[in-house]
PDB file of C-alpha atoms in Angstrom:
ATOM      1  CA  MET M 124      -3.863 -10.516  -5.676  1.00 61.00           C
ATOM      2  CA  ALA M 125      -4.145 -12.958  -2.795  1.00 65.00           C
ATOM      3  CA  SER M 126      -2.753 -16.419  -3.310  1.00 76.00           C
ATOM      4  CA  ARG M 127      -4.928 -19.427  -2.588  1.00 85.00           C
ATOM      5  CA  ARG M 128      -3.543 -22.568  -1.045  1.00 89.00           C
ATOM      6  CA  SER M 129      -4.528 -25.888  -2.559  1.00 87.00           C
ATOM      7  CA  SER M 130      -6.526 -28.200  -0.347  1.00 90.00           C
ATOM      8  CA  LYS M 131      -5.280 -31.664   0.516  1.00 89.00           C
ATOM      9  CA  ALA M 132      -8.016 -33.137  -1.692  1.00 90.00           C
ATOM     10  CA  GLU M 133      -6.933 -30.977  -4.654  1.00 87.00           C
ATOM     11  CA  ILE M 134      -3.317 -32.047  -4.209  1.00 86.00           C
ATOM     12  CA  LEU M 135      -4.237 -35.726  -3.908  1.00 86.00           C
ATOM     13  CA  ALA M 136      -6.380 -35.457  -7.061  1.00 86.00           C
ATOM     14  CA  GLN M 137      -3.325 -34.247  -9.004  1.00 87.00           C
ATOM     15  CA  ILE M 138      -1.189 -37.282  -8.152  1.00 83.00           C
ATOM     16  CA  PRO M 139      -2.718 -39.917 -10.504  1.00 80.00           C
ATOM     17  CA  PRO M 140      -2.538 -37.665 -13.616  1.00 74.00           C
ATOM     18  CA  ALA M 141       1.043 -36.679 -12.730  1.00 74.00           C
ATOM     19  CA  ARG M 142       2.043 -40.332 -12.405  1.00 80.00           C
ATOM     20  CA  ALA M 143       0.383 -41.119 -15.730  1.00 78.00           C
ATOM     21  CA  ARG M 144       2.316 -38.277 -17.413  1.00 78.00           C
ATOM     22  CA  GLU M 145       5.583 -39.582 -15.966  1.00 75.00           C
ATOM     23  CA  ARG M 146       4.879 -43.137 -17.211  1.00 77.00           C
ATOM     24  CA  ARG M 147       4.110 -41.748 -20.672  1.00 76.00           C
ATOM     25  CA  GLU M 148       7.345 -39.686 -20.687  1.00 73.00           C
ATOM     26  CA  ARG M 149       9.374 -42.780 -19.744  1.00 71.00           C
ATOM     27  CA  ARG M 150       7.740 -44.936 -22.452  1.00 73.00           C
ATOM     28  CA  GLN M 151       8.444 -42.245 -25.032  1.00 71.00           C
ATOM     29  CA  GLY M 152      12.111 -42.111 -24.028  1.00 67.00           C
ATOM     30  CA  ARG M 153      11.968 -38.576 -22.674  1.00 78.00           C
ATOM     31  CA  ARG M 154      13.902 -39.671 -19.591  1.00 92.00           C
ATOM     32  CA  ALA M 155      17.417 -41.076 -19.265  1.00 96.00           C
ATOM     33  CA  SER M 156      18.377 -44.184 -17.350  1.00 95.00           C
ATOM     34  CA  THR M 157      22.145 -43.528 -17.530  1.00 97.00           C
ATOM     35  CA  ALA M 158      24.465 -40.638 -18.325  1.00 97.00           C
ATOM     36  CA  ARG M 159      28.226 -40.629 -18.775  1.00 97.00           C
ATOM     37  CA  TYR M 160      31.002 -38.600 -20.304  1.00 98.00           C
ATOM     38  CA  ASP M 161      33.005 -40.221 -23.125  1.00 98.00           C
ATOM     39  CA  ARG M 162      36.472 -38.683 -22.893  1.00 97.00           C
ATOM     40  CA  ALA M 163      37.638 -40.103 -26.244  1.00 97.00           C
ATOM     41  CA  THR M 164      34.899 -38.355 -28.227  1.00 97.00           C
ATOM     42  CA  ARG M 165      34.170 -35.472 -25.778  1.00 97.00           C
ATOM     43  CA  ARG M 166      30.498 -36.421 -25.824  1.00 98.00           C
ATOM     44  CA  ILE M 167      27.869 -36.877 -23.155  1.00 98.00           C
ATOM     45  CA  ALA M 168      26.149 -40.214 -23.739  1.00 98.00           C
ATOM     46  CA  LEU M 169      22.665 -40.954 -22.470  1.00 97.00           C
ATOM     47  CA  GLU M 170      20.722 -44.175 -22.540  1.00 96.00           C
ATOM     48  CA  LEU M 171      17.061 -43.254 -22.721  1.00 95.00           C
ATOM     49  CA  THR M 172      14.317 -45.199 -20.980  1.00 93.00           C
ATOM     50  CA  ASN M 173      13.106 -46.583 -24.322  1.00 92.00           C
ATOM     51  CA  GLY M 174      16.556 -48.088 -25.016  1.00 93.00           C
ATOM     52  CA  ILE M 175      17.746 -45.466 -27.495  1.00 94.00           C
ATOM     53  CA  LEU M 176      21.325 -44.260 -27.076  1.00 96.00           C
ATOM     54  CA  PHE M 177      21.794 -40.525 -27.518  1.00 94.00           C
ATOM     55  CA  ALA M 178      25.065 -38.603 -27.430  1.00 97.00           C
ATOM     56  CA  PHE M 179      25.978 -34.992 -28.010  1.00 97.00           C
ATOM     57  CA  PRO M 180      29.320 -33.162 -28.247  1.00 98.00           C
ATOM     58  CA  VAL M 181      30.068 -30.994 -25.225  1.00 97.00           C
ATOM     59  CA  GLU M 182      30.998 -28.177 -27.623  1.00 97.00           C
ATOM     60  CA  ALA M 183      27.323 -27.984 -28.626  1.00 97.00           C
ATOM     61  CA  ILE M 184      26.499 -26.636 -25.157  1.00 97.00           C
ATOM     62  CA  PRO M 185      28.368 -23.364 -24.473  1.00 97.00           C
ATOM     63  CA  SER M 186      28.311 -23.850 -20.692  1.00 96.00           C
ATOM     64  CA  LEU M 187      30.064 -27.243 -21.092  1.00 97.00           C
ATOM     65  CA  ALA M 188      32.479 -26.345 -23.892  1.00 96.00           C
ATOM     66  CA  THR M 189      35.244 -25.024 -21.616  1.00 95.00           C
ATOM     67  CA  ALA M 190      34.870 -27.625 -18.856  1.00 97.00           C
ATOM     68  CA  SER M 191      37.723 -30.023 -18.166  1.00 97.00           C
ATOM     69  CA  ASP M 192      37.482 -33.771 -18.740  1.00 98.00           C
ATOM     70  CA  GLN M 193      37.427 -34.288 -14.988  1.00 98.00           C
ATOM     71  CA  GLU M 194      34.556 -31.810 -14.532  1.00 98.00           C
ATOM     72  CA  LEU M 195      32.573 -33.342 -17.392  1.00 98.00           C
ATOM     73  CA  ALA M 196      33.029 -36.844 -15.978  1.00 98.00           C
ATOM     74  CA  GLU M 197      31.148 -35.750 -12.858  1.00 98.00           C
ATOM     75  CA  VAL M 198      27.822 -35.673 -14.697  1.00 98.00           C
ATOM     76  CA  ARG M 199      24.929 -36.629 -12.443  1.00 97.00           C
ATOM     77  CA  LEU M 200      21.488 -37.798 -13.558  1.00 96.00           C
ATOM     78  CA  ASP M 201      18.606 -36.776 -11.303  1.00 95.00           C
ATOM     79  CA  ALA M 202      16.324 -39.405  -9.775  1.00 92.00           C
ATOM     80  CA  SER M 203      13.570 -38.937 -12.355  1.00 91.00           C
ATOM     81  CA  GLY M 204      15.966 -39.152 -15.311  1.00 94.00           C
ATOM     82  CA  SER M 205      14.814 -35.775 -16.586  1.00 93.00           C
ATOM     83  CA  GLY M 206      17.869 -33.694 -15.726  1.00 96.00           C
ATOM     84  CA  LEU M 207      21.667 -33.709 -15.913  1.00 97.00           C
ATOM     85  CA  SER M 208      23.805 -31.762 -13.456  1.00 98.00           C
ATOM     86  CA  TRP M 209      27.431 -30.806 -13.030  1.00 98.00           C
ATOM     87  CA  ASP M 210      27.753 -29.336  -9.550  1.00 96.00           C
ATOM     88  CA  ALA M 211      31.385 -28.192  -9.885  1.00 96.00           C
ATOM     89  CA  ILE M 212      30.610 -26.003 -12.897  1.00 97.00           C
ATOM     90  CA  ASP M 213      27.021 -25.160 -11.884  1.00 97.00           C
ATOM     91  CA  VAL M 214      25.352 -26.501 -15.046  1.00 98.00           C
ATOM     92  CA  ASP M 215      21.948 -28.162 -15.243  1.00 98.00           C
ATOM     93  CA  LEU M 216      20.405 -29.466 -18.463  1.00 97.00           C
ATOM     94  CA  SER M 217      16.982 -30.911 -19.240  1.00 96.00           C
ATOM     95  CA  VAL M 218      16.954 -34.337 -20.912  1.00 95.00           C
ATOM     96  CA  PRO M 219      13.735 -33.574 -22.841  1.00 92.00           C
ATOM     97  CA  GLY M 220      15.276 -30.253 -23.897  1.00 93.00           C
ATOM     98  CA  LEU M 221      18.369 -32.005 -25.240  1.00 93.00           C
ATOM     99  CA  ILE M 222      16.536 -34.640 -27.225  1.00 89.00           C
TER     100      ILE M 222
END
């Protein structure tokens, strides 16, 4: 099966609906504005774009359960607020998937 490339017009037509979906996701709190590791409770804490605070124990995620405090503290939130990453331990998590 031959693949078909999208035209510039088709791509440009997709931008407004994609932006609208992103605005809706942010309003609904399906994106994070901050992420941090709380060493005292061994939880990852997220502030969602709708103001809700959400935290989960690292033990709930098998790929994080054996990570050190230092590794967990290096959590990085992507630019859109939809993903968390830990480069040193090669773990990526979806914010919508977590909530």
